[in-house]
Amino acid sequence: MSQPNGILKHSLLAAAVSSAALQLPALAQEPPPEEGSAILEEVIVTARRRAESLQDSSLIIEAMTGQKLQEQRISNLVQFADQVPSLQVGAAGPALQVYIRGVGNATSTAFGSMAIAVSKDGVFIPRAPAIAANFYDLERVEVLKGPQGTLYGRNATGGAINLLTNRPDLEATSGYVAGDLGNFDRVQLEGAVNVPLSDNFAVRASGYAIDRDGYMSDGTTDDDHWSGRLQTLWEPTDRISWTVQGQYSQYDGRGPGFTWAGSGDAWESLFPRANDVLLAGIMENGLTAPSVAFPWIDSAPVLGPAPTPPFPPGTDIISLVGFIEDDIEQDMTFWDINTTFEWDFDFATLTVVAGYQDSEMFYNSRPSVNIALTNVLDNGAPETSEVASLEMRLGGETDNLSWVGGVFLFNEEQAINNRVNQGIIQSLQIVTDYETDALGVFGEVTYRISDKLALTGGLRYSDDEQVKSDFNRYAIDESIACPPNSPTASVINGVLACRISGPETEKVTSDSVDWKAGIEYSLSDDSLLFFTVSTGYKAGGIPAVSGSTYDPEELTAWSLGMKNVLMNGRLKLNGDLFYWDYEGRQENLVAPDATGIVGLNTVNTGESTIQGVAMELEFAATAKDFIRFNIEYLDAEYDEFVYEQAAAFTPPTTCATSLTGVDVPTPGGPSPELRIDCSGFEMTKAPDLTFFAEYIHTFDLGASGELDARVTAAYTDGRWLTANFLPEQRVDEFTFWNASLAYRPRNQKFTAIAYVDNLTEEESFQVSLNHTQVPQLVGLQPGPPRTYGLRLTYNF
């Protein structure tokens, strides 16, 4: 779709939305509430660094309270994403890939940063594997759609997700305990206890543990982890509040598993049949392997895989590109400590949020290539990350003015160990240190001109520096690049290794000025119309290859929205119309680097356009009937997506291809360069249509209590998962149907929930990874099959 047509479409949609919004005052003269009717719960959010009703905020935001999370039995971000249209979350190994409205990052290594800022209690979480450990004992989850450059900074190109924990309470001893038994031998325990130790000091302890067998045929995609959190709250005066929190989490088990495109069974593991599947793919499609591995090939053919069958008699293809039979396992630990200090000065409140995070990650994963986060040349040392962050802000509010300003400091030091085990061609160990420093200075002001009209403006300056130091890449395990007689061969900790690139150091610096401008108009006390323009930015960086860097990505978003509470609080109707101009999207590709070695590179696309419309409805039809419907239409397209790489190493693609007339170095000698043009394709992880629907009916059981019958449906349209745009990389639409019965006695302290999730056992996929030599072999990570169980909760 060309941009003028897109603008025309949105002009028409904007007119329709505005027309509907302007008719809302006619609904202001509402009839009195029906006898026995319910009123929707008011949700308070703090996404703009101040407490306000969700319906009074001009942010495009969806929020779910901790009570709703418990009722829906949501214990991870993947489950949560099913209920938020256009939020796509999947796991590549232990790392989550998070996308909002097509904006995110597909990298599964530490060399990339997320484009969605995920935080816990205001502390940014930079490592995707650490996110999952925080989804328990939460007060609220907030999802902000669209760039949040002003208040959230460098990693909020597409939005932000805030996890807010239940904080200690000075009022009373309280808590809960919950247990869940289900199929796949699921045993899950969760609980918390809050204890006031004095009038001004309280402690809250909470924990979560799960042990569940894997969904895949080989036992992978299991869940074996536990986490504990301890918090203290001290309020020495009515003006000072100081919270300290510590958390420790441990992940064991086998970890994520993968099937493959065309298997016919989403939960049939790629292993142990991997090499049979690989060989069949080679016989059908050939290889995109360097010709140096095949001495009978004089030169790699252009515009196609090299070589193709038939192969000379006796050729052992699997020994060259096959999967190495390492055990699949994971052993990851995450711990953090953070503190929030608040001091009320009457005219303003000073808030200081400081955090430290430590991660140690070891795992072997086998999607379409064996990947491990461990250094076999250093006695199996895991990959590590240490993060320190500090945000100081001052904010205040008067009758007509709300303002906040502050400074943000961030440092992360990583010891990165990426091991690739894929036959003797791709048997590599990458070892490097990686350090990130970031500074942000920000401010945002909302000025209320009248009871009906308010203006918002915000500004942020960001400065980022990333350094990849002492980068070394080794060929190991007697790979084709490291024969025993190689002059660079040496034995390190009992492993034959040859340094094939490095040592080298690279540095990238980025800075940006982001801004926000908005206008809010109250059509009535319960109807808000708003228009905002905002920008977001993600810093440039250095991928896991030699001689390559990538530039920042930037996004400018225009949004027209409305929020309404109608029918005396029984109906909530929100919606927004959006147009996003996306420049320099950071896309991950398998490609040769400056030395001709194939690795995971990151390139910048040109312009992209994201546009669409979203609507959200909640309706308390009666005191016993509740309806929720949330839908989003998305049109996301690469207007310009062109890159070049060696023809000998170019995976098959349905994008337009042509020669540039330039030769580039490759391990098999110079290769013609290929220009690949994917302009006009739909963006990855950007389904056209997504929606979530929920219906709850409450049965009154008299003195025995109440019974809630709940049915939900979550639909996601077909979409591309990776950017070669092969048929194997596009997955079909799916609909998840969930059903549950929840019984509550009159005292409301005990709840029993019987549930069935994915009732029709629909197949779904959110993540794909390609084999580097046979790109048509696409590893897919499936969502859960049908699951069922019983959850018991006791509140005290």
mmCIF file of C-alpha atoms in Angstrom, residues 424-567:
data_model
loop_
_atom_site.group_PDB
_atom_site.id
_atom_site.type_symbol
_atom_site.label_atom_id
_atom_site.label_comp_id
_atom_site.label_asym_id
_atom_site.label_seq_id
_atom_site.Cartn_x
_atom_site.Cartn_y
_atom_site.Cartn_z
ATOM 1 C CA ILE A 424 31.756 -28.994 11.275
ATOM 2 C CA ILE A 425 30.966 -25.966 9.080
ATOM 3 C CA GLN A 426 29.262 -24.016 11.855
ATOM 4 C CA SER A 427 30.957 -25.073 15.078
ATOM 5 C CA LEU A 428 31.844 -21.774 16.676
ATOM 6 C CA GLN A 429 32.517 -20.170 20.042
ATOM 7 C CA ILE A 430 32.068 -16.402 20.389
ATOM 8 C CA VAL A 431 33.577 -14.747 23.462
ATOM 9 C CA THR A 432 33.456 -11.040 24.198
ATOM 10 C CA ASP A 433 32.708 -8.375 26.781
ATOM 11 C CA TYR A 434 29.949 -5.882 26.089
ATOM 12 C CA GLU A 435 29.263 -2.698 28.026
ATOM 13 C CA THR A 436 26.383 -0.247 27.676
ATOM 14 C CA ASP A 437 26.172 3.219 29.228
ATOM 15 C CA ALA A 438 23.096 5.388 28.899
ATOM 16 C CA LEU A 439 22.074 8.836 30.095
ATOM 17 C CA GLY A 440 18.644 10.412 29.869
ATOM 18 C CA VAL A 441 17.396 13.843 30.913
ATOM 19 C CA PHE A 442 13.642 14.345 30.623
ATOM 20 C CA GLY A 443 10.635 16.447 31.461
ATOM 21 C CA GLU A 444 6.896 16.449 30.766
ATOM 22 C CA VAL A 445 4.206 19.015 31.567
ATOM 23 C CA THR A 446 0.410 18.938 31.338
ATOM 24 C CA TYR A 447 -1.316 22.311 31.596
ATOM 25 C CA ARG A 448 -5.092 22.507 32.014
ATOM 26 C CA ILE A 449 -6.359 25.610 30.232
ATOM 27 C CA SER A 450 -9.921 25.037 31.392
ATOM 28 C CA ASP A 451 -12.092 22.319 32.863
ATOM 29 C CA LYS A 452 -12.365 20.839 29.383
ATOM 30 C CA LEU A 453 -9.059 21.568 27.636
ATOM 31 C CA ALA A 454 -5.500 20.503 28.512
ATOM 32 C CA LEU A 455 -2.161 20.566 26.677
ATOM 33 C CA THR A 456 0.800 18.201 27.171
ATOM 34 C CA GLY A 457 4.419 18.640 26.132
ATOM 35 C CA GLY A 458 7.477 16.536 26.840
ATOM 36 C CA LEU A 459 11.168 16.412 25.960
ATOM 37 C CA ARG A 460 14.014 13.963 26.557
ATOM 38 C CA TYR A 461 17.684 13.904 25.646
ATOM 39 C CA SER A 462 19.293 10.458 25.450
ATOM 40 C CA ASP A 463 22.972 9.615 25.080
ATOM 41 C CA ASP A 464 24.134 6.011 24.661
ATOM 42 C CA GLU A 465 27.473 4.275 24.282
ATOM 43 C CA GLN A 466 28.042 0.591 23.563
ATOM 44 C CA VAL A 467 31.466 -1.069 23.523
ATOM 45 C CA LYS A 468 32.196 -4.601 22.316
ATOM 46 C CA SER A 469 35.679 -5.328 23.635
ATOM 47 C CA ASP A 470 38.090 -8.203 23.147
ATOM 48 C CA PHE A 471 35.764 -9.879 20.641
ATOM 49 C CA ASN A 472 37.075 -13.323 19.667
ATOM 50 C CA ARG A 473 35.523 -15.990 17.490
ATOM 51 C CA TYR A 474 36.877 -19.533 17.486
ATOM 52 C CA ALA A 475 36.254 -22.569 15.332
ATOM 53 C CA ILE A 476 36.068 -25.540 17.692
ATOM 54 C CA ASP A 477 35.517 -29.298 17.795
ATOM 55 C CA GLU A 478 37.675 -29.995 14.720
ATOM 56 C CA SER A 479 35.425 -27.891 12.483
ATOM 57 C CA ILE A 480 36.324 -27.464 8.839
ATOM 58 C CA ALA A 481 37.858 -24.101 9.767
ATOM 59 C CA CYS A 482 40.107 -25.700 12.379
ATOM 60 C CA PRO A 483 41.838 -28.883 11.218
ATOM 61 C CA PRO A 484 44.381 -30.285 13.695
ATOM 62 C CA ASN A 485 47.277 -29.222 11.452
ATOM 63 C CA SER A 486 46.102 -25.606 11.235
ATOM 64 C CA PRO A 487 48.824 -23.105 12.204
ATOM 65 C CA THR A 488 46.286 -21.347 14.451
ATOM 66 C CA ALA A 489 45.124 -24.535 16.202
ATOM 67 C CA SER A 490 45.600 -24.919 19.934
ATOM 68 C CA VAL A 491 44.041 -26.933 22.713
ATOM 69 C CA ILE A 492 42.213 -24.791 25.276
ATOM 70 C CA ASN A 493 40.812 -26.636 28.294
ATOM 71 C CA GLY A 494 40.874 -29.851 26.301
ATOM 72 C CA VAL A 495 39.054 -28.371 23.269
ATOM 73 C CA LEU A 496 40.696 -27.955 19.865
ATOM 74 C CA ALA A 497 40.190 -24.312 18.877
ATOM 75 C CA CYS A 498 41.338 -21.900 16.178
ATOM 76 C CA ARG A 499 40.832 -18.161 16.480
ATOM 77 C CA ILE A 500 39.228 -17.159 13.156
ATOM 78 C CA SER A 501 38.579 -13.520 13.994
ATOM 79 C CA GLY A 502 39.645 -11.098 16.677
ATOM 80 C CA PRO A 503 40.706 -9.860 19.077
ATOM 81 C CA GLU A 504 38.934 -6.629 18.196
ATOM 82 C CA THR A 505 37.122 -3.776 19.896
ATOM 83 C CA GLU A 506 34.286 -1.682 18.481
ATOM 84 C CA LYS A 507 32.371 1.261 19.935
ATOM 85 C CA VAL A 508 29.084 2.866 18.916
ATOM 86 C CA THR A 509 27.638 6.101 20.278
ATOM 87 C CA SER A 510 24.096 7.358 19.718
ATOM 88 C CA ASP A 511 22.061 10.292 20.930
ATOM 89 C CA SER A 512 18.561 11.537 20.362
ATOM 90 C CA VAL A 513 16.107 14.247 21.348
ATOM 91 C CA ASP A 514 12.601 12.813 21.699
ATOM 92 C CA TRP A 515 9.463 14.849 22.202
ATOM 93 C CA LYS A 516 5.759 14.616 22.790
ATOM 94 C CA ALA A 517 2.890 17.025 22.185
ATOM 95 C CA GLY A 518 -0.750 16.411 22.945
ATOM 96 C CA ILE A 519 -4.136 17.987 23.425
ATOM 97 C CA GLU A 520 -7.000 16.660 25.543
ATOM 98 C CA TYR A 521 -10.613 17.762 25.368
ATOM 99 C CA SER A 522 -13.255 16.586 27.835
ATOM 100 C CA LEU A 523 -16.549 16.216 26.057
ATOM 101 C CA SER A 524 -18.126 15.528 29.455
ATOM 102 C CA ASP A 525 -17.010 14.351 32.872
ATOM 103 C CA ASP A 526 -16.859 10.791 31.503
ATOM 104 C CA SER A 527 -15.762 11.309 27.874
ATOM 105 C CA LEU A 528 -12.271 12.315 26.771
ATOM 106 C CA LEU A 529 -11.024 13.051 23.248
ATOM 107 C CA PHE A 530 -7.277 13.434 22.663
ATOM 108 C CA PHE A 531 -4.650 13.799 19.954
ATOM 109 C CA THR A 532 -0.927 13.155 20.523
ATOM 110 C CA VAL A 533 2.274 13.160 18.498
ATOM 111 C CA SER A 534 5.256 11.455 20.088
ATOM 112 C CA THR A 535 8.642 10.020 19.146
ATOM 113 C CA GLY A 536 10.728 7.081 20.296
ATOM 114 C CA TYR A 537 14.264 5.905 19.736
ATOM 115 C CA LYS A 538 16.400 2.803 20.179
ATOM 116 C CA ALA A 539 20.167 3.172 20.175
ATOM 117 C CA GLY A 540 22.423 1.725 17.524
ATOM 118 C CA GLY A 541 24.661 -1.196 18.391
ATOM 119 C CA ILE A 542 27.159 -3.895 17.443
ATOM 120 C CA PRO A 543 25.995 -7.371 16.375
ATOM 121 C CA ALA A 544 27.705 -10.729 16.935
ATOM 122 C CA VAL A 545 29.858 -10.396 13.817
ATOM 123 C CA SER A 546 33.045 -8.577 12.791
ATOM 124 C CA GLY A 547 33.252 -5.144 11.231
ATOM 125 C CA SER A 548 29.581 -4.297 11.404
ATOM 126 C CA THR A 549 27.472 -1.820 13.339
ATOM 127 C CA TYR A 550 23.901 -0.637 12.988
ATOM 128 C CA ASP A 551 22.266 2.758 13.416
ATOM 129 C CA PRO A 552 19.507 3.851 15.804
ATOM 130 C CA GLU A 553 15.888 3.338 14.884
ATOM 131 C CA GLU A 554 13.322 6.114 15.274
ATOM 132 C CA LEU A 555 9.554 6.214 15.288
ATOM 133 C CA THR A 556 7.095 9.105 15.151
ATOM 134 C CA ALA A 557 3.482 8.326 16.053
ATOM 135 C CA TRP A 558 0.262 10.260 15.508
ATOM 136 C CA SER A 559 -2.693 9.065 17.583
ATOM 137 C CA LEU A 560 -6.308 10.189 17.807
ATOM 138 C CA GLY A 561 -8.124 8.581 20.695
ATOM 139 C CA MET A 562 -11.215 8.643 22.842
ATOM 140 C CA LYS A 563 -12.130 7.272 26.255
ATOM 141 C CA ASN A 564 -15.673 7.033 27.565
ATOM 142 C CA VAL A 565 -17.498 5.762 30.637
ATOM 143 C CA LEU A 566 -21.200 5.501 29.829
ATOM 144 C CA MET A 567 -24.463 4.143 31.249
#
